[in-house]
Short mmCIF file of C-alpha atoms in Angstrom, two decimals:
data_model
loop_
_atom_site.label_atom_id
_atom_site.label_comp_id
_atom_site.label_asym_id
_atom_site.label_seq_id
_atom_site.Cartn_x
_atom_site.Cartn_y
_atom_site.Cartn_z
CA UNK A 1 1.75 -3.38 -7.46
CA UNK A 2 1.37 -1.05 -10.51
CA UNK A 3 0.46 1.25 -7.98
CA UNK A 4 3.40 1.21 -6.86
CA UNK A 5 5.76 1.26 -9.74
CA UNK A 6 3.61 3.99 -11.00
CA UNK A 7 4.74 5.82 -6.67
CA UNK A 8 7.93 4.99 -7.19
CA UNK A 9 7.41 6.32 -11.30
CA UNK A 10 6.24 9.55 -10.18
CA UNK A 11 8.49 10.09 -7.03
CA UNK A 12 11.59 9.34 -9.52
CA UNK A 13 9.91 12.92 -10.31
CA UNK A 14 9.24 15.22 -7.58
CA UNK A 15 5.96 14.35 -6.71
CA UNK A 16 5.72 14.22 -3.08
CA UNK A 17 2.04 13.16 -3.20
CA UNK A 18 3.56 9.94 -4.23
CA UNK A 19 6.20 9.56 -1.86
CA UNK A 20 3.36 11.01 1.02
CA UNK A 21 1.25 7.76 -0.44
CA UNK A 22 4.38 5.40 -0.24
CA UNK A 23 5.02 6.40 3.71
CA UNK A 24 1.48 7.10 4.06
CA UNK A 25 0.92 3.22 2.69
CA UNK A 26 3.69 0.97 3.98
CA UNK A 27 4.68 2.65 7.34
CA UNK A 28 2.36 0.60 10.01
CA UNK A 29 4.59 -1.45 8.35
CA UNK A 30 6.81 -0.76 8.81
CA UNK A 31 7.62 1.08 11.88
CA UNK A 32 6.40 -2.42 13.58
CA UNK A 33 8.68 -4.11 11.81
CA UNK A 34 11.49 -1.76 13.46
CA UNK A 35 9.34 -1.35 16.88
CA UNK A 36 9.53 -5.53 16.83
CA UNK A 37 14.03 -5.99 16.26
CA UNK A 38 14.75 -2.93 18.26
CA UNK A 39 11.76 -3.32 21.34
CA UNK A 40 12.52 0.39 21.04
CA UNK A 41 9.97 3.00 20.63
CA UNK A 42 13.05 5.83 19.09
CA UNK A 43 15.16 3.94 18.14
CA UNK A 44 12.42 2.68 15.09
CA UNK A 45 11.11 6.05 14.45
CA UNK A 46 15.25 7.07 13.41
CA UNK A 47 15.42 3.24 11.49
CA UNK A 48 12.00 4.48 9.35
CA UNK A 49 13.17 8.05 9.21
CA UNK A 50 16.77 7.55 7.78
CA UNK A 51 15.32 4.26 5.84
CA UNK A 52 12.84 6.76 3.64
CA UNK A 53 15.34 9.68 3.40
CA UNK A 54 17.82 7.32 1.86
CA UNK A 55 15.17 6.54 -0.13
CA UNK A 56 14.23 9.67 -1.32
CA UNK A 57 18.70 10.85 -2.30
CA UNK A 58 18.87 7.49 -4.36
CA UNK A 59 15.55 7.48 -5.69
CA UNK A 60 17.00 8.61 -9.82
CA UNK A 61 18.83 5.26 -9.51
CA UNK A 62 16.38 3.00 -7.68
CA UNK A 63 15.57 0.14 -9.96
CA UNK A 64 12.92 -2.19 -8.18
CA UNK A 65 12.62 -5.30 -9.71
CA UNK A 66 11.29 -7.43 -6.61
CA UNK A 67 7.80 -5.64 -4.30
CA UNK A 68 8.17 -2.20 -3.31
CA UNK A 69 7.23 -2.91 0.25
CA UNK A 70 9.64 -5.92 0.61
CA UNK A 71 11.97 -4.30 -0.73
CA UNK A 72 11.44 -1.02 1.70
CA UNK A 73 11.62 -3.58 5.06
CA UNK A 74 14.31 -5.48 3.61
CA UNK A 75 15.99 -2.26 4.24
CA UNK A 76 14.62 -1.22 7.61
CA UNK A 77 16.06 -5.07 7.72
CA UNK A 78 18.79 -3.67 7.68
CA UNK A 79 19.25 -0.51 8.81
CA UNK A 80 17.96 -2.40 12.29
CA UNK A 81 20.57 -4.45 12.10
CA UNK A 82 23.51 -1.50 12.06
CA UNK A 83 22.24 -0.51 15.17
CA UNK A 84 22.56 -3.71 16.99
CA UNK A 85 26.11 -3.79 15.52
CA UNK A 86 26.89 -0.90 16.62
CA UNK A 87 25.42 -1.38 19.48
CA UNK A 88 27.46 -4.41 20.46
CA UNK A 89 24.41 -5.78 22.02
CA UNK A 90 23.13 -9.32 21.27
CA UNK A 91 20.29 -8.43 22.85
CA UNK A 92 18.59 -4.55 22.94
CA UNK A 93 16.27 -3.03 25.05
CA UNK A 94 15.55 -5.20 28.25
CA UNK A 95 15.25 -2.84 30.55
CA UNK A 96 13.02 -0.13 27.42
CA UNK A 97 9.90 -2.88 27.38
CA UNK A 98 7.52 -0.34 29.11
CA UNK A 99 8.16 2.59 26.35
CA UNK A 100 8.76 0.51 23.42
CA UNK A 101 4.93 -1.69 23.97
CA UNK A 102 2.54 1.18 22.82
CA UNK A 103 -1.14 1.44 24.65
CA UNK A 104 -2.97 1.64 20.48
CA UNK A 105 -4.30 -2.21 20.34
CA UNK A 106 -5.32 -3.25 15.96
CA UNK A 107 -8.36 -4.52 16.04
CA UNK A 108 -6.48 -8.28 15.72
CA UNK A 109 -4.78 -7.04 18.02
CA UNK A 110 -7.73 -7.43 20.24
CA UNK A 111 -8.52 -11.33 20.19
CA UNK A 112 -5.83 -11.58 22.46
CA UNK A 113 -5.58 -10.19 26.46
CA UNK A 114 -3.58 -6.90 27.16
CA UNK A 115 -1.18 -9.54 29.68
CA UNK A 116 -0.91 -12.23 26.90
CA UNK A 117 0.28 -9.68 24.29
CA UNK A 118 2.53 -7.89 26.85
CA UNK A 119 3.94 -11.75 27.90
CA UNK A 120 4.64 -12.51 23.83
CA UNK A 121 6.29 -8.44 22.92
CA UNK A 122 8.50 -9.10 26.03
CA UNK A 123 9.60 -12.99 25.29
CA UNK A 124 10.55 -11.63 21.52
CA UNK A 125 12.57 -9.31 22.83
CA UNK A 126 14.58 -11.90 24.48
CA UNK A 127 15.42 -13.08 22.08
CA UNK A 128 18.69 -13.91 20.62
CA UNK A 129 19.04 -10.71 17.75
CA UNK A 130 20.00 -12.57 14.95
CA UNK A 131 16.98 -15.31 15.63
CA UNK A 132 14.51 -12.36 16.69
CA UNK A 133 15.20 -11.23 12.75
CA UNK A 134 14.27 -14.09 11.15
CA UNK A 135 11.57 -14.74 13.30
CA UNK A 136 9.64 -11.69 12.20
CA UNK A 137 10.75 -11.18 8.78
CA UNK A 138 9.39 -13.35 8.13
CA UNK A 139 5.84 -14.19 10.45
CA UNK A 140 5.11 -10.34 10.68
CA UNK A 141 7.23 -9.06 7.35
CA UNK A 142 5.62 -12.28 4.85
CA UNK A 143 9.11 -12.74 3.83
CA UNK A 144 9.68 -16.51 1.90
CA UNK A 145 13.05 -17.87 3.76
CA UNK A 146 14.33 -17.80 0.60
CA UNK A 147 14.65 -13.34 0.44
CA UNK A 148 15.45 -13.06 3.55
CA UNK A 149 18.42 -15.28 3.55
CA UNK A 150 19.26 -13.20 0.18
CA UNK A 151 18.65 -10.23 1.49
CA UNK A 152 20.94 -11.32 4.30
CA UNK A 153 23.95 -13.86 2.03
CA UNK A 154 23.40 -15.89 4.65
CA UNK A 155 22.35 -20.51 3.45
CA UNK A 156 18.56 -21.02 2.90
CA UNK A 157 18.73 -23.32 5.83
CA UNK A 158 20.67 -21.36 8.20
CA UNK A 159 17.86 -18.43 7.44
CA UNK A 160 15.57 -21.93 8.50
CA UNK A 161 17.45 -22.42 11.78
CA UNK A 162 17.44 -19.85 13.18
CA UNK A 163 14.02 -19.66 12.94
CA UNK A 164 13.13 -23.33 13.80
CA UNK A 165 15.61 -22.62 16.99
CA UNK A 166 14.19 -18.64 17.25
CA UNK A 167 11.08 -19.93 17.89
CA UNK A 168 12.24 -22.92 20.54
CA UNK A 169 13.80 -20.19 22.48
CA UNK A 170 9.70 -17.89 22.18
CA UNK A 171 8.40 -21.10 23.43
CA UNK A 172 10.24 -21.96 26.21
CA UNK A 173 10.39 -18.02 27.20
CA UNK A 174 6.61 -17.71 27.27
CA UNK A 175 6.87 -21.80 29.58
CA UNK A 176 8.77 -20.36 31.90
CA UNK A 177 6.04 -16.84 32.32
CA UNK A 178 3.30 -19.21 32.53
CA UNK A 179 5.34 -21.73 34.81
CA UNK A 180 6.33 -18.14 37.53
CA UNK B 1 3.42 -25.89 26.87
CA UNK B 2 2.11 -24.60 24.01
CA UNK B 3 2.74 -25.66 19.98
CA UNK B 4 5.28 -23.78 17.97
CA UNK B 5 2.53 -23.07 15.73
CA UNK B 6 0.15 -21.02 17.85
CA UNK B 7 3.34 -18.37 18.34
CA UNK B 8 3.64 -18.44 13.67
CA UNK B 9 -0.83 -18.11 14.37
CA UNK B 10 0.23 -15.00 16.81
CA UNK B 11 2.33 -13.21 14.64
CA UNK B 12 0.89 -13.46 11.88
CA UNK B 13 -1.89 -13.78 11.37
CA UNK B 14 -3.22 -11.92 14.42
CA UNK B 15 -0.50 -9.41 13.32
CA UNK B 16 0.23 -9.31 17.61
CA UNK B 17 3.03 -7.21 16.78
CA UNK B 18 2.10 -4.68 14.87
CA UNK B 19 1.56 -1.08 15.77
CA UNK B 20 0.75 2.73 14.98
CA UNK B 21 2.56 5.52 14.22
CA UNK B 22 0.68 8.71 15.59
CA UNK B 23 0.19 11.72 14.14
CA UNK B 24 3.38 12.88 15.24
CA UNK B 25 5.14 11.28 14.79
CA UNK B 26 4.21 11.03 10.86
CA UNK B 27 4.45 15.15 10.71
CA UNK B 28 8.30 14.45 12.09
CA UNK B 29 9.19 11.67 9.91
CA UNK B 30 7.19 13.06 6.89
CA UNK B 31 8.30 16.57 7.11
CA UNK B 32 12.57 15.47 6.88
CA UNK B 33 11.10 13.41 3.65
CA UNK B 34 9.87 15.65 2.04
CA UNK B 35 12.07 18.37 2.84
CA UNK B 36 14.85 16.54 1.75
CA UNK B 37 12.68 15.71 -1.18
CA UNK B 38 12.54 19.11 -2.16
CA UNK B 39 15.72 20.50 -1.46
CA UNK B 40 17.02 17.59 -3.89
CA UNK B 41 14.79 18.65 -6.60
CA UNK B 42 15.65 22.16 -6.20
CA UNK B 43 19.49 20.90 -6.39
CA UNK B 44 18.56 19.90 -9.45
CA UNK B 45 17.18 22.85 -11.54
CA UNK B 46 19.15 25.49 -9.33
CA UNK B 47 22.43 24.31 -11.28
CA UNK B 48 23.30 20.10 -12.80
CA UNK B 49 20.78 19.53 -15.42
CA UNK B 50 19.36 22.87 -16.35
CA UNK B 51 18.81 22.12 -19.62
CA UNK B 52 18.22 18.52 -19.45
CA UNK B 53 14.94 19.43 -17.66
CA UNK B 54 14.85 22.58 -19.47
CA UNK B 55 14.05 19.63 -22.19
CA UNK B 56 12.12 17.89 -20.13
CA UNK B 57 10.17 20.36 -19.89
CA UNK B 58 9.11 20.18 -23.43
CA UNK B 59 8.77 17.70 -24.38
CA UNK B 60 9.26 13.90 -23.40
CA UNK B 61 7.01 15.00 -20.05
CA UNK B 62 4.80 15.74 -21.29
CA UNK B 63 4.07 12.32 -23.15
CA UNK B 64 5.30 11.18 -19.14
CA UNK B 65 3.30 12.19 -17.39
CA UNK B 66 -0.17 11.78 -19.85
CA UNK B 67 1.49 8.45 -19.19
CA UNK B 68 1.36 8.81 -15.84
CA UNK B 69 -2.02 9.34 -15.20
CA UNK B 70 -3.67 7.76 -17.30
CA UNK B 71 -2.35 3.94 -16.13
CA UNK B 72 -2.93 5.42 -12.86
CA UNK B 73 -6.74 6.48 -14.27
CA UNK B 74 -7.43 3.10 -15.42
CA UNK B 75 -5.84 1.57 -12.95
CA UNK B 76 -8.44 3.19 -9.33
CA UNK B 77 -11.47 3.45 -12.28
CA UNK B 78 -11.58 6.95 -14.22
CA UNK B 79 -11.54 5.59 -17.42
CA UNK B 80 -11.33 7.95 -20.30
CA UNK B 81 -10.68 7.73 -23.57
CA UNK B 82 -11.14 10.05 -26.56
CA UNK B 83 -9.81 11.22 -29.91
CA UNK B 84 -10.42 7.19 -31.24
CA UNK B 85 -12.61 7.27 -34.22
CA UNK B 86 -15.97 4.36 -34.12
CA UNK B 87 -17.63 2.62 -37.00
CA UNK B 88 -20.74 2.76 -34.95
CA UNK B 89 -21.79 2.81 -31.28
CA UNK B 90 -19.84 4.91 -28.54
CA UNK B 91 -18.67 8.46 -29.21
CA UNK B 92 -15.44 8.33 -27.35
CA UNK B 93 -14.78 12.06 -26.69
CA UNK B 94 -18.26 11.36 -24.66
CA UNK B 95 -16.65 8.74 -22.73
CA UNK B 96 -15.22 12.05 -20.60
CA UNK B 97 -17.55 14.26 -20.56
CA UNK B 98 -20.01 11.27 -19.14
CA UNK B 99 -17.80 9.71 -16.19
CA UNK B 100 -17.16 13.16 -15.61
CA UNK B 101 -20.51 13.88 -15.21
CA UNK B 102 -21.64 10.91 -12.91
CA UNK B 103 -21.58 11.87 -9.44
CA UNK B 104 -19.94 9.18 -8.22
CA UNK B 105 -18.98 5.30 -9.48
CA UNK B 106 -19.22 2.03 -7.77
CA UNK B 107 -16.93 -1.24 -8.54
CA UNK B 108 -15.11 -4.26 -8.28
CA UNK B 109 -11.44 -4.26 -8.48
CA UNK B 110 -9.01 -7.06 -8.28
CA UNK B 111 -5.45 -7.74 -9.83
CA UNK B 112 -2.18 -9.63 -8.99
CA UNK B 113 1.54 -8.21 -9.45
CA UNK B 114 4.58 -8.95 -7.63
CA UNK B 115 6.05 -11.53 -5.43
CA UNK B 116 5.28 -10.60 -2.28
CA UNK B 117 3.37 -13.06 -0.17
CA UNK B 118 0.73 -10.23 1.20
CA UNK B 119 -0.86 -10.64 -1.86
CA UNK B 120 -5.10 -11.93 -1.37
CA UNK B 121 -4.93 -12.62 -5.22
CA UNK B 122 -6.50 -14.46 -6.62
CA UNK B 123 -9.24 -14.88 -3.34
CA UNK B 124 -9.52 -11.85 -2.61
CA UNK B 125 -11.48 -8.57 -4.48
CA UNK B 126 -11.76 -4.97 -3.14
CA UNK B 127 -15.89 -2.85 -3.76
CA UNK B 128 -15.47 0.69 -3.53
CA UNK B 129 -17.97 3.37 -3.76
CA UNK B 130 -16.63 6.52 -4.22
CA UNK B 131 -17.47 10.36 -5.28
CA UNK B 132 -16.58 13.66 -4.48
CA UNK B 133 -16.92 13.74 -1.17
CA UNK B 134 -16.87 9.67 0.46
CA UNK B 135 -15.39 7.14 -0.34
CA UNK B 136 -16.00 3.88 0.79
CA UNK B 137 -14.00 0.62 0.50
CA UNK B 138 -14.58 -3.12 1.90
CA UNK B 139 -12.23 -5.36 1.81
CA UNK B 140 -13.39 -9.37 0.54
CA UNK B 141 -10.56 -12.53 1.64
CA UNK B 142 -12.90 -16.11 0.26
CA UNK B 143 -16.42 -14.60 -0.15
CA UNK B 144 -15.98 -13.12 3.44
CA UNK B 145 -15.71 -9.43 4.06
CA UNK B 146 -12.99 -8.41 6.62
CA UNK B 147 -12.50 -5.13 6.57
CA UNK B 148 -14.19 -1.83 5.83
CA UNK B 149 -12.72 1.68 5.62
CA UNK B 150 -14.87 4.70 4.18
CA UNK B 151 -13.76 8.55 4.29
CA UNK B 152 -15.65 11.62 4.26
CA UNK B 153 -13.79 14.18 3.15
CA UNK B 154 -16.54 16.67 3.79
CA UNK B 155 -17.80 15.57 7.70
CA UNK B 156 -13.85 15.02 7.56
CA UNK B 157 -14.17 11.23 9.79
CA UNK B 158 -12.80 8.20 9.27
CA UNK B 159 -14.41 4.74 9.69
CA UNK B 160 -12.16 1.83 10.03
CA UNK B 161 -14.44 -1.72 10.31
CA UNK B 162 -12.18 -5.00 11.09
CA UNK B 163 -15.62 -7.13 10.45
CA UNK B 164 -12.63 -10.27 11.27
CA UNK B 165 -12.30 -8.96 14.88
CA UNK B 166 -15.70 -7.24 15.41
CA UNK B 167 -13.29 -4.58 16.02
CA UNK B 168 -13.93 -0.37 14.90
CA UNK B 169 -12.15 2.74 14.84
CA UNK B 170 -14.77 5.97 14.96
CA UNK B 171 -11.96 8.99 14.74
CA UNK B 172 -11.45 12.09 12.92
CA UNK B 173 -9.63 13.09 9.34
CA UNK B 174 -6.18 15.53 10.17
CA UNK B 175 -6.69 19.25 7.75
CA UNK B 176 -3.54 17.66 6.35
CA UNK B 177 -4.48 14.87 5.68
CA UNK B 178 -8.00 16.14 3.32
CA UNK B 179 -6.06 18.00 1.50
CA UNK B 180 -3.75 15.57 0.47
CA UNK B 181 -6.81 13.19 -0.15
CA UNK B 182 -8.19 15.87 -2.18
CA UNK B 183 -5.20 16.52 -4.59
CA UNK B 184 -5.56 12.70 -5.18
CA UNK B 185 -8.76 12.92 -6.38
CA UNK B 186 -8.11 16.39 -8.77
CA UNK B 187 -5.60 14.99 -10.37
CA UNK B 188 -7.67 11.23 -10.46
CA UNK B 189 -10.60 12.70 -11.94
CA UNK B 190 -9.59 15.72 -14.39
CA UNK B 191 -10.75 14.85 -17.51
CA UNK B 192 -8.21 18.07 -18.77
CA UNK B 193 -5.91 15.57 -18.48
CA UNK B 194 -6.77 11.99 -19.80
CA UNK B 195 -8.48 13.83 -22.72
CA UNK B 196 -4.11 14.98 -23.29
CA UNK B 197 -2.57 11.49 -22.67
CA UNK B 198 -4.93 10.10 -25.55
CA UNK B 199 -4.37 11.69 -27.42
CA UNK B 200 -0.11 11.78 -26.91
CA UNK B 201 -0.28 7.81 -26.27
CA UNK B 202 -0.47 5.55 -29.47
CA UNK B 203 -4.15 3.65 -28.91
CA UNK B 204 -6.12 1.75 -31.60
CA UNK B 205 -9.94 0.66 -31.58
CA UNK B 206 -10.93 -3.92 -31.13
CA UNK B 207 -13.90 -5.46 -32.14
CA UNK B 208 -17.41 -5.12 -30.50
CA UNK B 209 -17.53 -7.88 -28.49
CA UNK B 210 -20.29 -8.41 -25.62
CA UNK B 211 -19.45 -8.60 -22.32
CA UNK B 212 -21.20 -10.21 -19.28
CA UNK B 213 -24.45 -9.43 -21.51
CA UNK B 214 -23.29 -6.24 -22.71
CA UNK B 215 -22.15 -5.22 -26.25
CA UNK B 216 -19.14 -3.65 -25.22
CA UNK B 217 -16.27 -1.20 -28.01
CA UNK B 218 -12.84 -1.67 -26.64
CA UNK B 219 -9.66 0.32 -27.48
CA UNK B 220 -6.43 -1.44 -26.99
CA UNK B 221 -2.76 1.08 -26.18
CA UNK B 222 0.32 -0.94 -25.40
CA UNK B 223 2.48 2.46 -25.91
CA UNK B 224 4.55 1.89 -22.52
CA UNK B 225 7.29 4.42 -24.03
CA UNK B 226 8.22 6.54 -21.47
CA UNK B 227 6.80 4.39 -18.74
CA UNK B 228 8.44 2.37 -16.22
CA UNK B 229 7.23 -0.96 -17.53
CA UNK B 230 8.79 -3.27 -19.93
CA UNK B 231 5.57 -4.13 -21.89
CA UNK B 232 2.16 -3.12 -21.45
CA UNK B 233 -0.97 -3.48 -22.93
CA UNK B 234 -4.10 -1.76 -20.56
CA UNK B 235 -7.99 -1.98 -22.48
CA UNK B 236 -10.62 -0.25 -21.81
CA UNK B 237 -14.59 -1.78 -23.09
CA UNK B 238 -17.81 0.36 -22.80
CA UNK B 239 -21.13 -0.50 -23.29
CA UNK B 240 -22.58 0.27 -26.58
CA UNK B 241 -25.43 1.85 -25.15
CA UNK B 242 -24.99 3.73 -22.38
CA UNK B 243 -21.14 4.89 -23.11
CA UNK B 244 -20.02 4.33 -19.84
CA UNK B 245 -17.10 1.63 -19.29
CA UNK B 246 -18.03 -2.38 -18.29
CA UNK B 247 -14.08 -2.62 -17.85
CA UNK B 248 -11.39 -2.67 -17.65
CA UNK B 249 -7.69 -4.61 -17.67
CA UNK B 250 -4.17 -3.75 -17.19
CA UNK B 251 -1.07 -5.54 -17.99
CA UNK B 252 2.47 -4.55 -17.30
CA UNK B 253 5.40 -6.57 -17.00
CA UNK B 254 7.99 -4.19 -14.72
CA UNK B 255 12.21 -4.41 -15.40
CA UNK B 256 11.54 -7.53 -13.16
CA UNK B 257 9.60 -9.60 -15.05
CA UNK B 258 6.53 -9.67 -12.88
CA UNK B 259 3.51 -9.48 -14.37
CA UNK B 260 1.54 -7.14 -13.03
CA UNK B 261 -2.24 -7.14 -13.49
CA UNK B 262 -5.77 -5.26 -12.74
CA UNK B 263 -9.43 -5.38 -14.33
CA UNK B 264 -11.80 -3.92 -12.83
CA UNK B 265 -15.67 -4.38 -13.93
CA UNK B 266 -18.98 -4.13 -12.39
CA UNK B 267 -19.46 -0.09 -13.07
CA UNK B 268 -22.09 1.80 -11.45
CA UNK B 269 -22.10 4.74 -13.10
CA UNK B 270 -24.47 7.64 -12.50
CA UNK B 271 -25.03 7.44 -9.13
CA UNK B 272 -25.62 9.91 -6.13
CA UNK B 273 -23.73 8.41 -3.06
CA UNK B 274 -24.42 9.86 0.14
CA UNK B 275 -22.78 10.07 3.17
CA UNK B 276 -25.28 8.07 5.27
CA UNK B 277 -26.26 5.63 2.69
CA UNK B 278 -22.02 4.67 2.10
CA UNK B 279 -21.87 5.75 5.58
CA UNK B 280 -20.49 1.15 7.24
CA UNK B 281 -23.42 0.23 8.99
CA UNK B 282 -21.56 -0.93 12.76
CA UNK B 283 -23.01 -3.91 14.10
CA UNK B 284 -24.11 -3.57 17.79
CA UNK B 285 -22.19 -6.00 19.09
CA UNK B 286 -18.56 -4.63 18.01
CA UNK B 287 -16.50 -3.03 20.28
CA UNK B 288 -14.69 0.13 20.13
CA UNK B 289 -10.96 0.29 19.68
CA UNK B 290 -9.80 2.50 22.23
#
């Protein structure tokens, strides 16, 4: 969008208002993505913080070729992945679901019950990370399979497979919850 | 067994995983980020490139800043051009004065750009009411209103209505946000800045034409020097009779070859926007979002 281009240009010239505006504009999307991937509010905050600090530091050399939102989402996804790898766990935060789920609900979330919402978030946290990442990036981040594949240097077919397996896993987990 | 597309719908359409940040969290992240930005700026100024910085301040930044201001102004509907000769009705020097004197303005905005699938184009538009103290934006998709945002800087209140979920939020605006919004308004409506930047951009007059039954005169600029675009075209059309902007069109192609367009029209100038008239009515069956 033109507004993003101008904000970015002004930020490169040192405008703190432009930087604040970029943060305000995309913070919710970025934080939601980080929290969905890491299932840990504190870790999500760290990731968003680090992405913005890095964004500011590299502003001079930065060339935007797609959407700013897409770029920032990719940064959050990459950094989240690094965090997960660093912890050397295939699934993280499983014992932190109580702290990871905030009380606040957006209007759209009000359309489903708190219990359903809780179950869904719990189930997503249990999907293998690589699958969860694709499911979240595609559905929540609205990234296309091709965009995800390009950002990770992986074949589109692999990404699509991970997505499919992720949804299947999600369904089996939620059906398991129902059967209990 | 639930079908898979129901999960897709929950995540994609109902945004069930979306969460909002807290004010404290925003404060922490933004404070740190702004601090880094400030330190980087000071480092640059202090030692590494004093000559370059001084040179920029003396010459090209004037033009760059001017260009950015005017594009922002165009994008936001605060279009003011002066200094262009006119063979007939429009006195361009008066356009800026009239726009500045308008107590409130209403306009429609449509646009496209980037390959972001979140873009609502071509099925969406926004209607915005704006005065120095209140701003309201209604977002429409497929002809249906789905969001209303309302800010009253004087009363320091915010309203957010999600028509698609029959929910609403009422809350107070923080001092910091009010300060930032006022700063934005001041910058975008500063006529002196716009006057100066217009003189810096190359532009030419367009032939008269009828727009929605209104005889208009326009000017066009393709001066993209210093702007973050490979090519850039902005046209502004002003009513010969009233002297107010009627249509603003911007088209820009960025370095990635993506074409961005913005169209602002359906302007209503010189309107009094009282907060109580602009504040959105919340239907009785809507529930507060706690």
